[in-house]
PDB file of C-alpha atoms in Angstrom:
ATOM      1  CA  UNK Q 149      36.447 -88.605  71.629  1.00  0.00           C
ATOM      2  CA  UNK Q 150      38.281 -88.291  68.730  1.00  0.00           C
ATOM      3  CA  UNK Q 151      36.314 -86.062  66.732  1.00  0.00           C
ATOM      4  CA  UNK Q 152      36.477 -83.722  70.032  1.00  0.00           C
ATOM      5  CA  UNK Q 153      40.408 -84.336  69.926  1.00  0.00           C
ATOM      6  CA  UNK Q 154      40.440 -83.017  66.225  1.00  0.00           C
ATOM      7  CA  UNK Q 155      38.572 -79.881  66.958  1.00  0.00           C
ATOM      8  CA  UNK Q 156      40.260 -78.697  69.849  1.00  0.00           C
ATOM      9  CA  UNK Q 157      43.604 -79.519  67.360  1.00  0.00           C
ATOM     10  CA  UNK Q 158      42.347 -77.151  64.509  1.00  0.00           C
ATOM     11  CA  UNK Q 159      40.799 -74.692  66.578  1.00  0.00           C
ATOM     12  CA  UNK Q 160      44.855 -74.262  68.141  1.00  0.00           C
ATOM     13  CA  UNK Q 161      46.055 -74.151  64.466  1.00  0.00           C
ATOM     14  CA  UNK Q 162      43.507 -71.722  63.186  1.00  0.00           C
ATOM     15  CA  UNK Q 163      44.044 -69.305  66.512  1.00  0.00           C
ATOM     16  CA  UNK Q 164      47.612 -69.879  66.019  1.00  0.00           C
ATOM     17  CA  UNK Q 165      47.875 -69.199  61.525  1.00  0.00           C
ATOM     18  CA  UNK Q 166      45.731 -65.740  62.558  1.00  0.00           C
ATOM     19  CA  UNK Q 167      48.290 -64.393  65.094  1.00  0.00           C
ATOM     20  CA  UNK Q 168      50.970 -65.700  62.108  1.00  0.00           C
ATOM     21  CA  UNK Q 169      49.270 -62.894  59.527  1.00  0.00           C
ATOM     22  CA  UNK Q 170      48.902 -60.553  62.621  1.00  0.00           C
ATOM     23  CA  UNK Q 171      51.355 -57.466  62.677  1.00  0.00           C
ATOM     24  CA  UNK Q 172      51.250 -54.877  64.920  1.00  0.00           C
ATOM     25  CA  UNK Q 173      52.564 -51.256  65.090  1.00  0.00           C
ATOM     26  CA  UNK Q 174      52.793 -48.672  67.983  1.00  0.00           C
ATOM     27  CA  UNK Q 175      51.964 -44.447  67.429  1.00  0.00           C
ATOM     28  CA  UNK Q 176      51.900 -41.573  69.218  1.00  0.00           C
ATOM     29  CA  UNK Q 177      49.059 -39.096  67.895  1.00  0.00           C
ATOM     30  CA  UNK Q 178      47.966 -37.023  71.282  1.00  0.00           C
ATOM     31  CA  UNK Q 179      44.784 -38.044  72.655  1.00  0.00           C
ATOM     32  CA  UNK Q 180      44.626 -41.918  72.729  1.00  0.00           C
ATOM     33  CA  UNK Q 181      40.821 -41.949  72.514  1.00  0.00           C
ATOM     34  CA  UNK Q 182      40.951 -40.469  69.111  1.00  0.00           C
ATOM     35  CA  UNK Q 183      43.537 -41.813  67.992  1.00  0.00           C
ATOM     36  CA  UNK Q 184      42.053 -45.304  68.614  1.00  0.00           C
ATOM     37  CA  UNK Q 185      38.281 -43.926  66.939  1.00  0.00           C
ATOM     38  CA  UNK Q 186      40.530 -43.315  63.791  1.00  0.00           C
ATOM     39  CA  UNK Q 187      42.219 -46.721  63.969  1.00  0.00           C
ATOM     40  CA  UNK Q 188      39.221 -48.992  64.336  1.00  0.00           C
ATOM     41  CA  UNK Q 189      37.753 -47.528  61.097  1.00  0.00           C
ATOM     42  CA  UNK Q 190      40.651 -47.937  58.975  1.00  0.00           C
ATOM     43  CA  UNK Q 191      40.132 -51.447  56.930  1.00  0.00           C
ATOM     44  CA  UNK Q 192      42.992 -54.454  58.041  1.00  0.00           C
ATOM     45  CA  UNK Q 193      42.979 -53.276  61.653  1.00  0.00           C
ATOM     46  CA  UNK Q 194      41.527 -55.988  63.740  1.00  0.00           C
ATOM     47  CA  UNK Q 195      42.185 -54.017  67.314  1.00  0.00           C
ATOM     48  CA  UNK Q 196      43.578 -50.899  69.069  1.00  0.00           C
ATOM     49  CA  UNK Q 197      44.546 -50.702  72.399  1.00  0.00           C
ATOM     50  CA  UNK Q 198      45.146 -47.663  74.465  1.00  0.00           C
ATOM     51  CA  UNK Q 199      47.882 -47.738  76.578  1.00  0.00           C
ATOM     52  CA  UNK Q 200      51.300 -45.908  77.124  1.00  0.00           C
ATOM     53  CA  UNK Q 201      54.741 -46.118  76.033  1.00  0.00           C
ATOM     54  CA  UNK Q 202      57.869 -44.518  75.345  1.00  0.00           C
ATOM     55  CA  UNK Q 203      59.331 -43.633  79.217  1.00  0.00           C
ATOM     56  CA  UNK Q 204      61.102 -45.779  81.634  1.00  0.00           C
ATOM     57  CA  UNK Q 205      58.539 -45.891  84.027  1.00  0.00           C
ATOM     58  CA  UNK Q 206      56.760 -48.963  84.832  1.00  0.00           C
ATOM     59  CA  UNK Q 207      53.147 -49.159  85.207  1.00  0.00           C
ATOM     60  CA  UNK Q 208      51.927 -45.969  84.145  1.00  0.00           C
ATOM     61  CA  UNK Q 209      48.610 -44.854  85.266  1.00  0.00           C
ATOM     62  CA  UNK Q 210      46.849 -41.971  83.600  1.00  0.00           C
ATOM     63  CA  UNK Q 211      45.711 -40.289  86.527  1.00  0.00           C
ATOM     64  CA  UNK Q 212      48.455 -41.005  88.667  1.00  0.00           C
ATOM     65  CA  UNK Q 213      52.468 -41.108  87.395  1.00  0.00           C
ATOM     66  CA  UNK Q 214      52.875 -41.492  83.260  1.00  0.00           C
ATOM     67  CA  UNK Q 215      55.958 -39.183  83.548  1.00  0.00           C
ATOM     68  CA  UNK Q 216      58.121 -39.870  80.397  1.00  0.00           C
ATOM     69  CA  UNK Q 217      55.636 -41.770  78.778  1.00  0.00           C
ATOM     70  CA  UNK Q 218      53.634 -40.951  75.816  1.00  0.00           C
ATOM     71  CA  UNK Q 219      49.933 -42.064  75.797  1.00  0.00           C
ATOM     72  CA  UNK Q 220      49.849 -44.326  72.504  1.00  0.00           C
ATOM     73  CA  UNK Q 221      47.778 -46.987  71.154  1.00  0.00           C
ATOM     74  CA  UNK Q 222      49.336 -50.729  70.135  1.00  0.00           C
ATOM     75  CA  UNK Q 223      47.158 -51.308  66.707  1.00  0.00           C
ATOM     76  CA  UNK Q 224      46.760 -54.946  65.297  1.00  0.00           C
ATOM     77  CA  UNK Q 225      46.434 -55.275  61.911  1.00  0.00           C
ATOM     78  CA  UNK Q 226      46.541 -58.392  58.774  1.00  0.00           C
ATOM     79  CA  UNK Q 227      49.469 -57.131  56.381  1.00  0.00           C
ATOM     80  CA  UNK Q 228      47.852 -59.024  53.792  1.00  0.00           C
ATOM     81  CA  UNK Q 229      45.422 -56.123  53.784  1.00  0.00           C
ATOM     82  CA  UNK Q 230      47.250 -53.782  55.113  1.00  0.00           C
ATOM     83  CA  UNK Q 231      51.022 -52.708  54.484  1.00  0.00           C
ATOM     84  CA  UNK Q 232      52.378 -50.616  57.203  1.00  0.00           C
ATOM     85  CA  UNK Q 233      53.751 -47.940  54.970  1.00  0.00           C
ATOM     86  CA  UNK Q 234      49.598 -47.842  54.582  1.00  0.00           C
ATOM     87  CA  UNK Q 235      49.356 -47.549  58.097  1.00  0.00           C
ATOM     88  CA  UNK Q 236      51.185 -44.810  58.269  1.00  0.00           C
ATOM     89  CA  UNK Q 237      49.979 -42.941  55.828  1.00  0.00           C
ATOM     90  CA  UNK Q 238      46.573 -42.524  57.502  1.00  0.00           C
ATOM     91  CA  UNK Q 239      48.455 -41.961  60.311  1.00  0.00           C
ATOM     92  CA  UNK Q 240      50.389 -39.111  58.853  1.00  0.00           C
ATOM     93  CA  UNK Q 241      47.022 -37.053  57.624  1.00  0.00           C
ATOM     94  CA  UNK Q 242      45.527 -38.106  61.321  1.00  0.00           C
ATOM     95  CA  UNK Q 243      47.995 -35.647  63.216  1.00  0.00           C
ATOM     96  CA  UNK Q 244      49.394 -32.367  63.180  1.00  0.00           C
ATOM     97  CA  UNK Q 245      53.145 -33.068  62.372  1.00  0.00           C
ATOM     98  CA  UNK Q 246      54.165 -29.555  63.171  1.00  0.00           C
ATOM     99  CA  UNK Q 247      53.336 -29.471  66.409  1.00  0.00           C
ATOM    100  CA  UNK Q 248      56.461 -30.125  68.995  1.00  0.00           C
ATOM    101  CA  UNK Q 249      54.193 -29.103  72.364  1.00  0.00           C
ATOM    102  CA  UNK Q 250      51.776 -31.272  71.889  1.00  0.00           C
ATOM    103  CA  UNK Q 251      48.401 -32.226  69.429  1.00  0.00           C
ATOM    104  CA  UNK Q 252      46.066 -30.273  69.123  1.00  0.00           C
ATOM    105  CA  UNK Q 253      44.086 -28.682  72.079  1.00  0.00           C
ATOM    106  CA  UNK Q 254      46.331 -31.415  74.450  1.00  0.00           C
ATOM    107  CA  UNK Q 255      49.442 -29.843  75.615  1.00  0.00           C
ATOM    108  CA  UNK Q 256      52.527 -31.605  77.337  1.00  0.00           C
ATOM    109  CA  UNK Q 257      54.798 -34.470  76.534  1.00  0.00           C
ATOM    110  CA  UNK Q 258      52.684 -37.279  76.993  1.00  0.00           C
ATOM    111  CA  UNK Q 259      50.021 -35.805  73.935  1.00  0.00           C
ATOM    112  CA  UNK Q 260      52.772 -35.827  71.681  1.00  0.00           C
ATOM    113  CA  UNK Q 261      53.105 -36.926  68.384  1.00  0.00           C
ATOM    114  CA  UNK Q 262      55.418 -40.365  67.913  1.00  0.00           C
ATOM    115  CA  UNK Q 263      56.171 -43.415  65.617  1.00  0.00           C
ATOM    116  CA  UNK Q 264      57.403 -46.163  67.561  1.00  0.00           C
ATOM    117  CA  UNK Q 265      59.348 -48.597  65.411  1.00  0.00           C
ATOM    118  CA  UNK Q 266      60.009 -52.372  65.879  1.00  0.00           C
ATOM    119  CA  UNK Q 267      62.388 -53.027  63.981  1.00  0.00           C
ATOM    120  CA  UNK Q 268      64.634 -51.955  61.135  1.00  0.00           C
ATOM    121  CA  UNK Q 269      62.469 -52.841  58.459  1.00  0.00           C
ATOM    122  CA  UNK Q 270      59.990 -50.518  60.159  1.00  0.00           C
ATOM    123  CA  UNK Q 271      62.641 -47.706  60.762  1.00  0.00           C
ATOM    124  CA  UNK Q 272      63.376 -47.790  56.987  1.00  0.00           C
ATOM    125  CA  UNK Q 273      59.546 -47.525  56.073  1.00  0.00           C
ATOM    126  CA  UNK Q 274      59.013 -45.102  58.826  1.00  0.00           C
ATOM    127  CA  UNK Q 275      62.563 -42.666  57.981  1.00  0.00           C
ATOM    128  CA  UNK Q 276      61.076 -42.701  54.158  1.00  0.00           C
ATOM    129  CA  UNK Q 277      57.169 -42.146  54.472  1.00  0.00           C
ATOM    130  CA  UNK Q 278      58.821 -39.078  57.041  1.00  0.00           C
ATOM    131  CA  UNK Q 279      60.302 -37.781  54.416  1.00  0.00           C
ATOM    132  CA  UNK Q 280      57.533 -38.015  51.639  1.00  0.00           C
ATOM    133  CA  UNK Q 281      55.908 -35.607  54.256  1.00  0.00           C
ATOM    134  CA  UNK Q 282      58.611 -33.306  54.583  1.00  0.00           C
ATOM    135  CA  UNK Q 283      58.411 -32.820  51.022  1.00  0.00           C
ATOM    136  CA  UNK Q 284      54.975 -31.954  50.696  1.00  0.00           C
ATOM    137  CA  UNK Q 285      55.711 -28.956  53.190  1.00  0.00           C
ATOM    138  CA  UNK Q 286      58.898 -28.100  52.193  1.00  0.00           C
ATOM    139  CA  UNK Q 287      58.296 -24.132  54.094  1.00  0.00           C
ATOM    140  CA  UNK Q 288      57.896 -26.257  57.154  1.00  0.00           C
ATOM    141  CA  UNK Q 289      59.816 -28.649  59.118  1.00  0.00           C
ATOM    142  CA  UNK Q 290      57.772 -32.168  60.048  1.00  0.00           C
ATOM    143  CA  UNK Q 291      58.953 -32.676  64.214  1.00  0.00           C
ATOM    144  CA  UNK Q 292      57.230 -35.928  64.317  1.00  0.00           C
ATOM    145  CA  UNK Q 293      59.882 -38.332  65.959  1.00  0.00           C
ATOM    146  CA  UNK Q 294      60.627 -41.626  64.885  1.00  0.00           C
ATOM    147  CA  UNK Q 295      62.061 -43.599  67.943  1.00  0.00           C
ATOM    148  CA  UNK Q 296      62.753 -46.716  68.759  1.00  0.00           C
ATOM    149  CA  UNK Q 297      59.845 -49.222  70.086  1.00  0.00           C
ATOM    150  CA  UNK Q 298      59.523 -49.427  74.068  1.00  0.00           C
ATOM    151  CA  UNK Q 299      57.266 -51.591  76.249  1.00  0.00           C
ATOM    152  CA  UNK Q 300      53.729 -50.571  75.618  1.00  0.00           C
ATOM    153  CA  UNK Q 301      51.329 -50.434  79.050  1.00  0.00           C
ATOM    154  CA  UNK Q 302      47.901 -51.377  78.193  1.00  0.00           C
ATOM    155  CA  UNK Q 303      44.946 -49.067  80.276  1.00  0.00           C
ATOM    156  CA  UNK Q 304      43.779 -51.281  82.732  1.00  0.00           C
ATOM    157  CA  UNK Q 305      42.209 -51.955  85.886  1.00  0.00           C
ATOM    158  CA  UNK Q 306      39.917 -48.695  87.268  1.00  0.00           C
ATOM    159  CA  UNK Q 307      41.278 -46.688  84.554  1.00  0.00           C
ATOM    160  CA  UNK Q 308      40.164 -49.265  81.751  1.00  0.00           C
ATOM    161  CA  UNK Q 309      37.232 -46.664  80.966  1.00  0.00           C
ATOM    162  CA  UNK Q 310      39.577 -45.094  78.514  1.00  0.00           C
ATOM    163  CA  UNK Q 311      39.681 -48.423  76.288  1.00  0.00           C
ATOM    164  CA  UNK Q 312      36.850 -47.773  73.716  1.00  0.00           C
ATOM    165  CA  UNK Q 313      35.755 -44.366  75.221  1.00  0.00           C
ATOM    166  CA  UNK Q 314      34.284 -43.089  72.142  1.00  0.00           C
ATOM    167  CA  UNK Q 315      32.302 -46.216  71.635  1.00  0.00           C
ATOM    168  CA  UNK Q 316      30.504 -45.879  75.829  1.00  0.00           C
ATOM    169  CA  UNK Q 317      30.778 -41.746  75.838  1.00  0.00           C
ATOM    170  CA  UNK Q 318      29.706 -41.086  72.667  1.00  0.00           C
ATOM    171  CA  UNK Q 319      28.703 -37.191  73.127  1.00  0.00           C
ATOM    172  CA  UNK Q 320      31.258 -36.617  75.771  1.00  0.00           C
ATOM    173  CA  UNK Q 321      33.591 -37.924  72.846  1.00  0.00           C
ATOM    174  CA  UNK Q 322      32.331 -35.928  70.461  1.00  0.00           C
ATOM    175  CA  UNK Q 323      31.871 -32.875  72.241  1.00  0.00           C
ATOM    176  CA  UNK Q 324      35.661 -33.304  73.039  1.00  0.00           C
ATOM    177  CA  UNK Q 325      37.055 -33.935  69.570  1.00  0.00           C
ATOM    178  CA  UNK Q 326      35.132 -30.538  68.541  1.00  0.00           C
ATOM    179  CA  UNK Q 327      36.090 -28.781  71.123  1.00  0.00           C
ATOM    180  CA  UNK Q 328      39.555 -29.513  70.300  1.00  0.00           C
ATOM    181  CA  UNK Q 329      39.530 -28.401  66.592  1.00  0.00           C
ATOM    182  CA  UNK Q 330      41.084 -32.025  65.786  1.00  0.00           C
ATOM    183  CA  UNK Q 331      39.320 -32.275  62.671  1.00  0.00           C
ATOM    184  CA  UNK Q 332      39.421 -28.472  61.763  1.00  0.00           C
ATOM    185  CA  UNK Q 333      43.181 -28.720  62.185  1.00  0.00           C
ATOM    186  CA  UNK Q 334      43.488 -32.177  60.469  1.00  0.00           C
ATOM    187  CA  UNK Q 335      41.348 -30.454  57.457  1.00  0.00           C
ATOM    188  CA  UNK Q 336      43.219 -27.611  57.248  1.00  0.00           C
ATOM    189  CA  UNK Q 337      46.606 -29.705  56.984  1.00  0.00           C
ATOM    190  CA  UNK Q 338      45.468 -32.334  54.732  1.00  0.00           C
ATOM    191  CA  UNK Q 339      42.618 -31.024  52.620  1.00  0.00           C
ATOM    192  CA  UNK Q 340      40.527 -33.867  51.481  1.00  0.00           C
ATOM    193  CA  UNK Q 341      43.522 -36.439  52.319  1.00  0.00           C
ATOM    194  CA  UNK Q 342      41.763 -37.029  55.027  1.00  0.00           C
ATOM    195  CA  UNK Q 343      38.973 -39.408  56.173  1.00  0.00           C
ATOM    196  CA  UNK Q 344      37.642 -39.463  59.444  1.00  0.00           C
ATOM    197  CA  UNK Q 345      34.184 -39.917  61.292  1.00  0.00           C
ATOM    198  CA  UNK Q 346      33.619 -38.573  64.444  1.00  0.00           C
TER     199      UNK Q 346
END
């Protein structure tokens, strides 16, 4: 019994030291599917969840009412391998910053391109890696917002399909992201800044 007792007490103190070192950080990059696909293969992210965030709205839905919102994806990461001026870095050279209407082949509000800070450690790191962009185009103005972090709505229930949709539609993803010139358009931003799989 007390053996049992000591294991169930450091299983609780190992599950609770791992969500210590866990950080997590909210974008905007258009599609959610892809910008999850590009998440999960950058090293010190341990999840990313598709979801929504940004409007007042509660309980968007994607096929229903999302009005305001922006779809998004809530990335978990280990900052001990993993700064989040990193983080956004890739994130930069994952999206078009120039585009106000949308990304890429998505059009409207909610396929925007956002960086939804926390805090204002994060609005510091965020305000500065914006500007590091800005001056690598200085013929061209970056309209990537930086706004302040709302409640971010998971996908769930019959829409929970879209979680990991490039993982169970693997063609129909891919088919998509070509279709949509994301990685043309990425390529032709970034040169070989960028590293992405489809």
């Amino acid at each position: 019994m007390k053996a049992k007792r000591i294991f169930i007490l450091c299983t609780l103190l190992l599950a609770i030291a791992a969500q210590t070192f866990a950080a997590t950080a909210i974008v905007a990059g258009g599609c959610f599917w892809c910008m999850e696909s590009d998440f999960e293969k950058l090293d010190g992210v341990t999840d990313v969840i598709s979801g929504f965030t940004g409007g007042t709205l509660e309980n968007p839905t994607y096929n229903g009412n999302h009005t305001g919102h922006y779809e998004a994806v809530e990335i978990t990461y280990d900052p001990q391998k993993l700064s989040y001026k990193q983080l956004l870095d890739y994130y930069w050279v994952h999206i078009d910053p120039f585009d106000a209407g949308g990304q890429f082949c998505d059009r409207g509000h909610s396929y925007k391109a956002a960086i939804f800070v926390a805090n204002d450690e994060e609005k510091k790191i965020a305000e500065e890696s914006k500007l590091e962009v800005q001056a690598m185009f200085p013929d061209q103005e970056i309209v990537t917002p930086i706004l302040a972090a709302a409640t971010f709505w998971p996908i769930q229930g019959d829409e929970s399909y879209h979680q990991d949709y490039y993982k169970n539609n693997p063609v129909r993803y891919k088919y998509y992201r070509w279709g949509c010139r994301r990685d043309q358009r990425v390529e032709e931003i970034w040169g070989d800044k960028v590293k992405h799989e489809m």
